[in-house]
PDB file of C-alpha atoms in Angstrom:
ATOM      1  CA  UNK A 148      22.691  21.646 -18.679  1.00 43.00           C
ATOM      2  CA  UNK A 149      18.928  22.338 -19.131  1.00 44.00           C
ATOM      3  CA  UNK A 150      18.022  24.935 -21.718  1.00 46.00           C
ATOM      4  CA  UNK A 151      16.313  27.939 -20.334  1.00 45.00           C
ATOM      5  CA  UNK A 152      12.347  27.954 -20.622  1.00 47.00           C
ATOM      6  CA  UNK A 153      10.525  29.770 -23.489  1.00 46.00           C
ATOM      7  CA  UNK A 154       9.292  32.245 -20.678  1.00 48.00           C
ATOM      8  CA  UNK A 155      12.495  32.992 -19.142  1.00 45.00           C
ATOM      9  CA  UNK A 156      14.033  33.854 -22.730  1.00 45.00           C
ATOM     10  CA  UNK A 157      11.482  36.217 -23.597  1.00 46.00           C
ATOM     11  CA  UNK A 158      12.043  37.715 -20.290  1.00 48.00           C
ATOM     12  CA  UNK A 159      15.470  38.114 -20.908  1.00 49.00           C
ATOM     13  CA  UNK A 160      15.020  39.704 -24.532  1.00 55.00           C
ATOM     14  CA  UNK A 161      12.726  42.084 -22.699  1.00 69.00           C
ATOM     15  CA  UNK A 162      15.751  43.569 -20.922  1.00 84.00           C
ATOM     16  CA  UNK A 163      17.420  44.770 -24.034  1.00 87.00           C
ATOM     17  CA  UNK A 164      16.888  48.215 -24.808  1.00 89.00           C
ATOM     18  CA  UNK A 165      16.302  48.394 -28.734  1.00 87.00           C
ATOM     19  CA  UNK A 166      18.282  51.472 -30.471  1.00 88.00           C
ATOM     20  CA  UNK A 167      15.764  53.444 -32.608  1.00 87.00           C
ATOM     21  CA  UNK A 168      18.506  53.611 -35.447  1.00 88.00           C
ATOM     22  CA  UNK A 169      18.567  49.653 -35.820  1.00 87.00           C
ATOM     23  CA  UNK A 170      17.052  49.824 -39.188  1.00 89.00           C
ATOM     24  CA  UNK A 171      20.278  51.623 -40.546  1.00 90.00           C
ATOM     25  CA  UNK A 172      22.049  48.391 -39.609  1.00 86.00           C
ATOM     26  CA  UNK A 173      21.302  46.827 -43.114  1.00 89.00           C
ATOM     27  CA  UNK A 174      23.379  49.181 -45.021  1.00 88.00           C
ATOM     28  CA  UNK A 175      26.708  48.693 -42.958  1.00 85.00           C
ATOM     29  CA  UNK A 176      28.749  45.929 -41.358  1.00 83.00           C
ATOM     30  CA  UNK A 177      29.768  48.645 -38.696  1.00 85.00           C
ATOM     31  CA  UNK A 178      28.679  48.260 -35.045  1.00 86.00           C
ATOM     32  CA  UNK A 179      25.936  50.769 -34.757  1.00 88.00           C
ATOM     33  CA  UNK A 180      22.744  50.654 -32.860  1.00 90.00           C
ATOM     34  CA  UNK A 181      23.644  47.916 -30.760  1.00 90.00           C
ATOM     35  CA  UNK A 182      20.947  48.534 -28.209  1.00 90.00           C
ATOM     36  CA  UNK A 183      21.543  48.134 -24.481  1.00 90.00           C
ATOM     37  CA  UNK A 184      20.980  46.247 -21.393  1.00 91.00           C
ATOM     38  CA  UNK A 185      21.520  48.418 -18.339  1.00 88.00           C
ATOM     39  CA  UNK A 186      24.454  50.456 -18.897  1.00 88.00           C
ATOM     40  CA  UNK A 187      26.161  47.984 -21.022  1.00 90.00           C
ATOM     41  CA  UNK A 188      25.509  46.482 -24.549  1.00 89.00           C
ATOM     42  CA  UNK A 189      23.700  43.360 -24.783  1.00 92.00           C
ATOM     43  CA  UNK A 190      25.392  39.981 -24.577  1.00 93.00           C
ATOM     44  CA  UNK A 191      24.247  38.953 -27.841  1.00 90.00           C
ATOM     45  CA  UNK A 192      25.995  42.086 -29.381  1.00 91.00           C
ATOM     46  CA  UNK A 193      29.269  41.626 -26.820  1.00 93.00           C
ATOM     47  CA  UNK A 194      29.975  37.907 -28.152  1.00 95.00           C
ATOM     48  CA  UNK A 195      30.370  38.880 -31.826  1.00 92.00           C
ATOM     49  CA  UNK A 196      32.739  41.821 -30.915  1.00 93.00           C
ATOM     50  CA  UNK A 197      34.802  39.382 -29.050  1.00 95.00           C
ATOM     51  CA  UNK A 198      34.743  36.908 -31.804  1.00 95.00           C
ATOM     52  CA  UNK A 199      35.850  39.674 -34.393  1.00 93.00           C
ATOM     53  CA  UNK A 200      38.484  40.873 -31.927  1.00 94.00           C
ATOM     54  CA  UNK A 201      39.996  37.567 -31.824  1.00 94.00           C
ATOM     55  CA  UNK A 202      39.960  37.022 -35.520  1.00 93.00           C
ATOM     56  CA  UNK A 203      41.535  40.437 -35.962  1.00 92.00           C
ATOM     57  CA  UNK A 204      44.586  39.311 -33.520  1.00 93.00           C
ATOM     58  CA  UNK A 205      44.812  36.022 -35.500  1.00 91.00           C
ATOM     59  CA  UNK A 206      45.104  37.694 -38.646  1.00 91.00           C
ATOM     60  CA  UNK A 207      48.246  40.093 -37.362  1.00 93.00           C
ATOM     61  CA  UNK A 208      49.910  37.206 -35.486  1.00 94.00           C
ATOM     62  CA  UNK A 209      49.381  34.226 -37.802  1.00 92.00           C
ATOM     63  CA  UNK A 210      52.336  33.349 -40.193  1.00 92.00           C
ATOM     64  CA  UNK A 211      51.874  33.548 -43.634  1.00 95.00           C
ATOM     65  CA  UNK A 212      51.510  29.789 -45.115  1.00 96.00           C
ATOM     66  CA  UNK A 213      54.321  30.481 -47.934  1.00 96.00           C
ATOM     67  CA  UNK A 214      54.278  26.850 -49.338  1.00 96.00           C
ATOM     68  CA  UNK A 215      50.464  26.728 -49.711  1.00 96.00           C
ATOM     69  CA  UNK A 216      50.651  30.340 -51.514  1.00 97.00           C
ATOM     70  CA  UNK A 217      53.207  29.064 -53.654  1.00 96.00           C
ATOM     71  CA  UNK A 218      50.935  26.007 -54.798  1.00 96.00           C
ATOM     72  CA  UNK A 219      47.939  28.408 -55.339  1.00 95.00           C
ATOM     73  CA  UNK A 220      50.111  30.435 -57.531  1.00 95.00           C
ATOM     74  CA  UNK A 221      51.338  27.703 -59.487  1.00 93.00           C
ATOM     75  CA  UNK A 222      48.012  26.011 -59.937  1.00 94.00           C
ATOM     76  CA  UNK A 223      46.700  28.884 -61.708  1.00 93.00           C
ATOM     77  CA  UNK A 224      47.487  28.019 -65.771  1.00 93.00           C
ATOM     78  CA  UNK A 225      47.299  31.602 -66.561  1.00 93.00           C
ATOM     79  CA  UNK A 226      50.100  32.728 -64.085  1.00 93.00           C
ATOM     80  CA  UNK A 227      52.059  29.638 -65.010  1.00 92.00           C
ATOM     81  CA  UNK A 228      51.826  30.531 -68.919  1.00 90.00           C
ATOM     82  CA  UNK A 229      52.914  34.272 -68.640  1.00 90.00           C
ATOM     83  CA  UNK A 230      55.218  34.356 -65.534  1.00 89.00           C
ATOM     84  CA  UNK A 231      57.948  32.003 -66.512  1.00 81.00           C
ATOM     85  CA  UNK A 232      59.941  31.743 -63.454  1.00 87.00           C
ATOM     86  CA  UNK A 233      58.733  30.347 -60.161  1.00 90.00           C
ATOM     87  CA  UNK A 234      58.204  32.289 -57.447  1.00 95.00           C
ATOM     88  CA  UNK A 235      61.090  33.710 -55.486  1.00 96.00           C
ATOM     89  CA  UNK A 236      60.966  34.082 -51.492  1.00 97.00           C
ATOM     90  CA  UNK A 237      62.986  36.579 -49.856  1.00 98.00           C
ATOM     91  CA  UNK A 238      63.008  38.035 -46.256  1.00 97.00           C
ATOM     92  CA  UNK A 239      62.633  41.507 -44.965  1.00 98.00           C
ATOM     93  CA  UNK A 240      65.260  42.536 -42.128  1.00 98.00           C
ATOM     94  CA  UNK A 241      62.574  41.660 -39.321  1.00 97.00           C
ATOM     95  CA  UNK A 242      63.620  38.514 -38.462  1.00 93.00           C
ATOM     96  CA  UNK A 243      60.196  37.245 -36.740  1.00 94.00           C
ATOM     97  CA  UNK A 244      56.851  38.600 -36.270  1.00 94.00           C
ATOM     98  CA  UNK A 245      57.641  40.401 -32.910  1.00 94.00           C
ATOM     99  CA  UNK A 246      60.301  42.310 -34.436  1.00 96.00           C
ATOM    100  CA  UNK A 247      58.209  43.168 -37.412  1.00 96.00           C
ATOM    101  CA  UNK A 248      55.328  44.381 -35.290  1.00 95.00           C
ATOM    102  CA  UNK A 249      57.871  46.690 -33.027  1.00 96.00           C
ATOM    103  CA  UNK A 250      60.395  47.527 -35.825  1.00 97.00           C
ATOM    104  CA  UNK A 251      58.180  48.981 -38.718  1.00 96.00           C
ATOM    105  CA  UNK A 252      61.534  50.176 -40.223  1.00 97.00           C
ATOM    106  CA  UNK A 253      62.892  47.067 -40.583  1.00 97.00           C
ATOM    107  CA  UNK A 254      59.995  45.379 -42.515  1.00 97.00           C
ATOM    108  CA  UNK A 255      60.309  48.185 -44.973  1.00 97.00           C
ATOM    109  CA  UNK A 256      63.883  46.783 -46.354  1.00 97.00           C
ATOM    110  CA  UNK A 257      65.216  43.710 -47.495  1.00 98.00           C
ATOM    111  CA  UNK A 258      67.680  41.812 -45.695  1.00 97.00           C
ATOM    112  CA  UNK A 259      70.853  41.629 -47.068  1.00 97.00           C
ATOM    113  CA  UNK A 260      70.972  38.180 -48.187  1.00 97.00           C
ATOM    114  CA  UNK A 261      67.826  38.551 -50.006  1.00 97.00           C
ATOM    115  CA  UNK A 262      68.907  41.990 -51.676  1.00 97.00           C
ATOM    116  CA  UNK A 263      71.825  39.981 -52.972  1.00 97.00           C
ATOM    117  CA  UNK A 264      69.741  36.916 -54.086  1.00 96.00           C
ATOM    118  CA  UNK A 265      67.440  39.498 -56.384  1.00 95.00           C
ATOM    119  CA  UNK A 266      70.434  40.964 -57.828  1.00 94.00           C
ATOM    120  CA  UNK A 267      71.890  37.446 -58.493  1.00 93.00           C
ATOM    121  CA  UNK A 268      68.740  37.057 -60.397  1.00 91.00           C
ATOM    122  CA  UNK A 269      68.970  39.956 -62.122  1.00 90.00           C
ATOM    123  CA  UNK A 270      72.396  39.686 -63.401  1.00 90.00           C
ATOM    124  CA  UNK A 271      71.673  36.005 -64.455  1.00 89.00           C
ATOM    125  CA  UNK A 272      68.662  37.091 -66.594  1.00 84.00           C
ATOM    126  CA  UNK A 273      70.225  40.198 -67.867  1.00 77.00           C
ATOM    127  CA  UNK A 274      66.488  41.430 -68.578  1.00 81.00           C
ATOM    128  CA  UNK A 275      64.878  44.658 -67.589  1.00 85.00           C
ATOM    129  CA  UNK A 276      61.255  44.247 -66.460  1.00 94.00           C
ATOM    130  CA  UNK A 277      58.098  46.498 -67.051  1.00 96.00           C
ATOM    131  CA  UNK A 278      56.334  45.199 -63.743  1.00 97.00           C
ATOM    132  CA  UNK A 279      57.592  43.398 -60.713  1.00 97.00           C
ATOM    133  CA  UNK A 280      54.662  41.760 -58.645  1.00 98.00           C
ATOM    134  CA  UNK A 281      55.411  41.714 -55.103  1.00 98.00           C
ATOM    135  CA  UNK A 282      53.301  39.839 -52.172  1.00 98.00           C
ATOM    136  CA  UNK A 283      53.918  40.779 -48.927  1.00 98.00           C
ATOM    137  CA  UNK A 284      52.175  39.288 -45.691  1.00 96.00           C
ATOM    138  CA  UNK A 285      51.738  42.784 -43.960  1.00 97.00           C
ATOM    139  CA  UNK A 286      49.246  43.065 -41.066  1.00 96.00           C
ATOM    140  CA  UNK A 287      47.031  40.423 -42.199  1.00 96.00           C
ATOM    141  CA  UNK A 288      48.631  37.216 -43.761  1.00 95.00           C
ATOM    142  CA  UNK A 289      44.926  35.804 -43.773  1.00 94.00           C
ATOM    143  CA  UNK A 290      44.307  38.456 -46.651  1.00 96.00           C
ATOM    144  CA  UNK A 291      47.300  37.382 -48.611  1.00 97.00           C
ATOM    145  CA  UNK A 292      46.419  33.877 -48.162  1.00 96.00           C
ATOM    146  CA  UNK A 293      42.761  34.321 -49.477  1.00 96.00           C
ATOM    147  CA  UNK A 294      42.973  36.811 -52.150  1.00 97.00           C
ATOM    148  CA  UNK A 295      46.430  37.112 -53.699  1.00 97.00           C
ATOM    149  CA  UNK A 296      46.109  34.571 -56.059  1.00 97.00           C
ATOM    150  CA  UNK A 297      42.924  35.261 -57.546  1.00 97.00           C
ATOM    151  CA  UNK A 298      43.656  38.876 -57.958  1.00 98.00           C
ATOM    152  CA  UNK A 299      47.095  38.118 -59.642  1.00 97.00           C
ATOM    153  CA  UNK A 300      45.514  35.940 -61.948  1.00 97.00           C
ATOM    154  CA  UNK A 301      42.726  38.363 -63.058  1.00 97.00           C
ATOM    155  CA  UNK A 302      45.689  41.221 -63.411  1.00 97.00           C
ATOM    156  CA  UNK A 303      47.972  39.216 -65.170  1.00 96.00           C
ATOM    157  CA  UNK A 304      44.912  38.183 -67.645  1.00 96.00           C
ATOM    158  CA  UNK A 305      44.421  41.882 -68.325  1.00 96.00           C
ATOM    159  CA  UNK A 306      48.007  42.631 -69.149  1.00 96.00           C
ATOM    160  CA  UNK A 307      48.150  39.819 -71.713  1.00 94.00           C
ATOM    161  CA  UNK A 308      45.320  41.226 -73.547  1.00 94.00           C
ATOM    162  CA  UNK A 309      46.556  44.821 -73.343  1.00 94.00           C
ATOM    163  CA  UNK A 310      46.645  45.553 -77.211  1.00 91.00           C
ATOM    164  CA  UNK A 311      48.953  48.900 -76.548  1.00 89.00           C
ATOM    165  CA  UNK A 312      51.700  47.362 -74.705  1.00 91.00           C
ATOM    166  CA  UNK A 313      53.296  44.089 -74.370  1.00 93.00           C
ATOM    167  CA  UNK A 314      54.229  43.758 -70.642  1.00 95.00           C
ATOM    168  CA  UNK A 315      57.532  41.977 -69.449  1.00 94.00           C
ATOM    169  CA  UNK A 316      56.650  40.425 -66.104  1.00 95.00           C
ATOM    170  CA  UNK A 317      59.374  39.813 -63.244  1.00 95.00           C
ATOM    171  CA  UNK A 318      59.112  36.811 -61.411  1.00 94.00           C
ATOM    172  CA  UNK A 319      56.520  36.690 -58.431  1.00 97.00           C
ATOM    173  CA  UNK A 320      58.138  37.926 -55.111  1.00 97.00           C
ATOM    174  CA  UNK A 321      56.995  36.864 -51.859  1.00 98.00           C
ATOM    175  CA  UNK A 322      58.427  38.807 -48.966  1.00 98.00           C
ATOM    176  CA  UNK A 323      58.108  37.438 -45.302  1.00 97.00           C
ATOM    177  CA  UNK A 324      57.710  39.917 -42.872  1.00 97.00           C
ATOM    178  CA  UNK A 325      57.278  42.850 -45.407  1.00 97.00           C
ATOM    179  CA  UNK A 326      55.437  46.450 -45.215  1.00 97.00           C
ATOM    180  CA  UNK A 327      54.740  48.121 -48.174  1.00 97.00           C
ATOM    181  CA  UNK A 328      58.006  50.139 -49.110  1.00 97.00           C
ATOM    182  CA  UNK A 329      59.896  46.651 -49.343  1.00 98.00           C
ATOM    183  CA  UNK A 330      58.560  46.792 -52.636  1.00 97.00           C
ATOM    184  CA  UNK A 331      60.642  49.342 -53.392  1.00 97.00           C
ATOM    185  CA  UNK A 332      63.866  47.374 -52.966  1.00 97.00           C
ATOM    186  CA  UNK A 333      62.510  44.346 -55.192  1.00 97.00           C
ATOM    187  CA  UNK A 334      61.740  46.663 -57.999  1.00 96.00           C
ATOM    188  CA  UNK A 335      65.309  48.446 -57.578  1.00 96.00           C
ATOM    189  CA  UNK A 336      66.966  45.055 -57.378  1.00 96.00           C
ATOM    190  CA  UNK A 337      65.208  43.511 -60.390  1.00 95.00           C
ATOM    191  CA  UNK A 338      65.339  46.855 -62.470  1.00 94.00           C
ATOM    192  CA  UNK A 339      61.651  46.920 -62.903  1.00 96.00           C
ATOM    193  CA  UNK A 340      59.776  50.043 -64.093  1.00 97.00           C
ATOM    194  CA  UNK A 341      56.875  49.652 -61.896  1.00 98.00           C
ATOM    195  CA  UNK A 342      56.493  47.693 -58.513  1.00 98.00           C
ATOM    196  CA  UNK A 343      53.006  46.416 -57.648  1.00 98.00           C
ATOM    197  CA  UNK A 344      52.901  45.028 -54.124  1.00 98.00           C
ATOM    198  CA  UNK A 345      49.974  43.267 -52.628  1.00 98.00           C
ATOM    199  CA  UNK A 346      49.790  43.437 -48.865  1.00 98.00           C
ATOM    200  CA  UNK A 347      47.710  42.393 -46.059  1.00 97.00           C
ATOM    201  CA  UNK A 348      45.891  45.492 -44.315  1.00 97.00           C
ATOM    202  CA  UNK A 349      45.510  46.291 -40.811  1.00 94.00           C
ATOM    203  CA  UNK A 350      42.599  44.160 -39.570  1.00 93.00           C
ATOM    204  CA  UNK A 351      39.269  45.917 -38.767  1.00 87.00           C
ATOM    205  CA  UNK A 352      37.014  44.156 -36.139  1.00 86.00           C
ATOM    206  CA  UNK A 353      34.787  43.272 -39.217  1.00 85.00           C
ATOM    207  CA  UNK A 354      37.560  42.963 -41.725  1.00 90.00           C
ATOM    208  CA  UNK A 355      40.628  40.662 -40.943  1.00 92.00           C
ATOM    209  CA  UNK A 356      41.302  39.714 -44.263  1.00 95.00           C
ATOM    210  CA  UNK A 357      41.347  42.920 -46.232  1.00 96.00           C
ATOM    211  CA  UNK A 358      43.934  43.260 -48.742  1.00 97.00           C
ATOM    212  CA  UNK A 359      45.561  46.090 -50.527  1.00 98.00           C
ATOM    213  CA  UNK A 360      47.548  47.084 -53.548  1.00 98.00           C
ATOM    214  CA  UNK A 361      50.267  49.865 -53.922  1.00 98.00           C
ATOM    215  CA  UNK A 362      51.948  50.817 -57.005  1.00 98.00           C
ATOM    216  CA  UNK A 363      54.972  52.896 -57.539  1.00 98.00           C
ATOM    217  CA  UNK A 364      56.865  54.013 -60.806  1.00 97.00           C
ATOM    218  CA  UNK A 365      60.500  53.815 -61.009  1.00 96.00           C
ATOM    219  CA  UNK A 366      60.987  52.229 -57.475  1.00 97.00           C
ATOM    220  CA  UNK A 367      63.956  52.900 -55.304  1.00 96.00           C
ATOM    221  CA  UNK A 368      65.022  52.298 -51.920  1.00 96.00           C
ATOM    222  CA  UNK A 369      63.672  55.460 -50.104  1.00 93.00           C
ATOM    223  CA  UNK A 370      60.805  56.214 -52.307  1.00 95.00           C
ATOM    224  CA  UNK A 371      58.216  58.441 -50.767  1.00 95.00           C
ATOM    225  CA  UNK A 372      54.628  57.210 -49.920  1.00 94.00           C
ATOM    226  CA  UNK A 373      53.577  60.269 -52.151  1.00 96.00           C
ATOM    227  CA  UNK A 374      54.810  58.239 -54.935  1.00 96.00           C
ATOM    228  CA  UNK A 375      52.441  55.213 -54.617  1.00 97.00           C
ATOM    229  CA  UNK A 376      49.037  54.800 -55.709  1.00 97.00           C
ATOM    230  CA  UNK A 377      46.633  52.946 -53.447  1.00 97.00           C
ATOM    231  CA  UNK A 378      43.750  50.540 -53.970  1.00 97.00           C
ATOM    232  CA  UNK A 379      42.272  49.211 -50.604  1.00 96.00           C
ATOM    233  CA  UNK A 380      39.878  47.318 -49.081  1.00 95.00           C
ATOM    234  CA  UNK A 381      40.000  43.962 -51.498  1.00 97.00           C
ATOM    235  CA  UNK A 382      37.872  41.179 -50.056  1.00 95.00           C
ATOM    236  CA  UNK A 383      34.549  39.820 -51.611  1.00 93.00           C
ATOM    237  CA  UNK A 384      32.692  42.021 -48.708  1.00 90.00           C
ATOM    238  CA  UNK A 385      34.570  45.200 -50.205  1.00 93.00           C
ATOM    239  CA  UNK A 386      36.225  45.670 -53.199  1.00 96.00           C
ATOM    240  CA  UNK A 387      35.868  42.504 -55.588  1.00 97.00           C
ATOM    241  CA  UNK A 388      38.573  40.932 -57.464  1.00 97.00           C
ATOM    242  CA  UNK A 389      37.639  41.946 -60.765  1.00 96.00           C
ATOM    243  CA  UNK A 390      37.040  45.538 -59.664  1.00 96.00           C
ATOM    244  CA  UNK A 391      40.250  45.715 -58.027  1.00 97.00           C
ATOM    245  CA  UNK A 392      42.294  44.176 -60.891  1.00 97.00           C
ATOM    246  CA  UNK A 393      40.628  46.522 -63.247  1.00 96.00           C
ATOM    247  CA  UNK A 394      41.464  49.762 -61.267  1.00 96.00           C
ATOM    248  CA  UNK A 395      45.314  48.251 -61.012  1.00 97.00           C
ATOM    249  CA  UNK A 396      45.237  47.619 -64.617  1.00 97.00           C
ATOM    250  CA  UNK A 397      43.973  51.136 -65.374  1.00 96.00           C
ATOM    251  CA  UNK A 398      46.801  52.651 -63.121  1.00 97.00           C
ATOM    252  CA  UNK A 399      49.705  50.544 -64.716  1.00 97.00           C
ATOM    253  CA  UNK A 400      48.703  51.519 -68.220  1.00 96.00           C
ATOM    254  CA  UNK A 401      48.508  55.184 -67.093  1.00 96.00           C
ATOM    255  CA  UNK A 402      51.641  55.175 -65.487  1.00 96.00           C
ATOM    256  CA  UNK A 403      53.200  53.990 -68.337  1.00 95.00           C
ATOM    257  CA  UNK A 404      51.907  56.537 -70.427  1.00 94.00           C
ATOM    258  CA  UNK A 405      52.833  59.368 -67.823  1.00 95.00           C
ATOM    259  CA  UNK A 406      55.785  57.931 -66.301  1.00 95.00           C
ATOM    260  CA  UNK A 407      54.615  58.447 -62.953  1.00 95.00           C
ATOM    261  CA  UNK A 408      52.338  57.563 -60.182  1.00 96.00           C
ATOM    262  CA  UNK A 409      51.163  58.761 -56.849  1.00 96.00           C
ATOM    263  CA  UNK A 410      49.944  62.376 -56.444  1.00 94.00           C
ATOM    264  CA  UNK A 411      50.653  62.767 -60.074  1.00 91.00           C
ATOM    265  CA  UNK A 412      48.451  59.905 -61.176  1.00 92.00           C
ATOM    266  CA  UNK A 413      44.524  59.910 -60.073  1.00 89.00           C
ATOM    267  CA  UNK A 414      42.422  57.043 -60.802  1.00 87.00           C
ATOM    268  CA  UNK A 415      40.116  57.808 -63.217  1.00 86.00           C
ATOM    269  CA  UNK A 416      39.015  54.453 -64.321  1.00 83.00           C
ATOM    270  CA  UNK A 417      35.562  54.836 -63.248  1.00 78.00           C
ATOM    271  CA  UNK A 418      35.465  58.039 -65.224  1.00 73.00           C
ATOM    272  CA  UNK A 419      36.562  56.399 -68.369  1.00 62.00           C
ATOM    273  CA  UNK A 420      33.921  53.732 -68.022  1.00 61.00           C
ATOM    274  CA  UNK A 421      31.205  56.342 -67.633  1.00 61.00           C
ATOM    275  CA  UNK A 422      32.735  58.320 -70.838  1.00 60.00           C
ATOM    276  CA  UNK A 423      32.651  55.138 -72.732  1.00 60.00           C
ATOM    277  CA  UNK A 424      29.102  54.120 -71.565  1.00 58.00           C
ATOM    278  CA  UNK A 425      28.013  57.554 -73.050  1.00 54.00           C
ATOM    279  CA  UNK A 426      29.733  57.298 -76.171  1.00 57.00           C
ATOM    280  CA  UNK A 427      28.019  53.694 -76.895  1.00 57.00           C
ATOM    281  CA  UNK A 428      24.786  55.136 -75.713  1.00 57.00           C
ATOM    282  CA  UNK A 429      24.310  58.870 -77.086  1.00 48.00           C
ATOM    283  CA  UNK A 430      20.746  58.790 -75.884  1.00 49.00           C
ATOM    284  CA  UNK A 431      22.171  58.769 -72.445  1.00 46.00           C
ATOM    285  CA  UNK A 432      23.713  62.033 -73.043  1.00 45.00           C
ATOM    286  CA  UNK A 433      20.471  64.317 -72.830  1.00 44.00           C
ATOM    287  CA  UNK A 434      22.564  67.447 -74.384  1.00 44.00           C
ATOM    288  CA  UNK A 435      23.943  65.648 -77.038  1.00 44.00           C
ATOM    289  CA  UNK A 436      20.837  63.727 -78.147  1.00 44.00           C
ATOM    290  CA  UNK A 437      18.747  66.922 -77.868  1.00 44.00           C
ATOM    291  CA  UNK A 438      21.431  68.802 -80.190  1.00 45.00           C
ATOM    292  CA  UNK A 439      21.339  65.982 -82.942  1.00 44.00           C
ATOM    293  CA  UNK A 440      17.425  65.988 -82.689  1.00 46.00           C
ATOM    294  CA  UNK A 441      17.470  69.403 -83.716  1.00 42.00           C
TER     295      UNK A 441
END
C-alpha cells in the first residue's frame, strides 16, 4: 500500500477542529480536549481509546499467573528473610472468572476447603499473628502481577525497622477470584490482629493496572466496609510504591495503638511529616521563629 502524500496528510489534519483547552492535557491523562472531525472525535484520538478499552477488558478477564507471582515473592531476599513460610494459595467461593464477575458475594468468602486449610495451618503453628498480608486478583490481575511484590517488599522493610513494635507476620496468602472482604476470612482463620489485602482495582481507560490496599483491624467474616482503610491508585503513574507503603505502615502502626481502622482511623501521615519538617526547621515556622527572635 502506498503512503499518502504529504499534501493529502496536511489536508486530513486540517479537517480536525482543535479544542481551545488542549493546553490542559499536559496536566492529566484524562481524555479532555480531544477536538473533533465533523460530528465525531478524530481518528487519531479514537484509536488510543479503543486500545485502552481493550487493555481494560484484558485486565478484568486475564487470570492471575500464580506461579509467576510466587516466584516474584520468593525472589525477594527481604520477604524471604522476614516471612518464614512459603506463600499459601487459596480460593474464594467463585469457581471461575465468569462466576466471580456475576456473583460478587462469592468472591467475598473463602471456599470451605480453603477455610479448613488455613485453620489447619493455624492449629499446626499455634501462633497468633499481628498482621496477615493477603494478595487477591480482584478486578485487575495485571495490577497484582506488576505491583504486589515490590509494595510488599517495601512494606516489610518498614515493619522490620519499626523501633516501637516487633511485628509477627503470617504467611503471605494468595486468593484466587477474591474481593476485598475475603481478607476478613483469611485474618479470622489465621487469628491475625490486622489484615492488609492488596487487590487489583476496577480498571479505568487509562489505568488498567491500578492496585489498592485495604487494612482491617480485628478481621472477621461479615465485617463492615466502614471498618477498613483504603489506599488507592498504586502504580508508577499514580501513587508510587514508596509512598503507598509509607501510608500503609502509618495506618498499621496507628491501628496497633488505637485498636481500630476505618472511620475511626484517619490517614494523617502527611500531617505528621509536615509537623516533623517544621520541628527540624524552626525557621519555616514564621510564628515560632518570630517569637524566638523577640
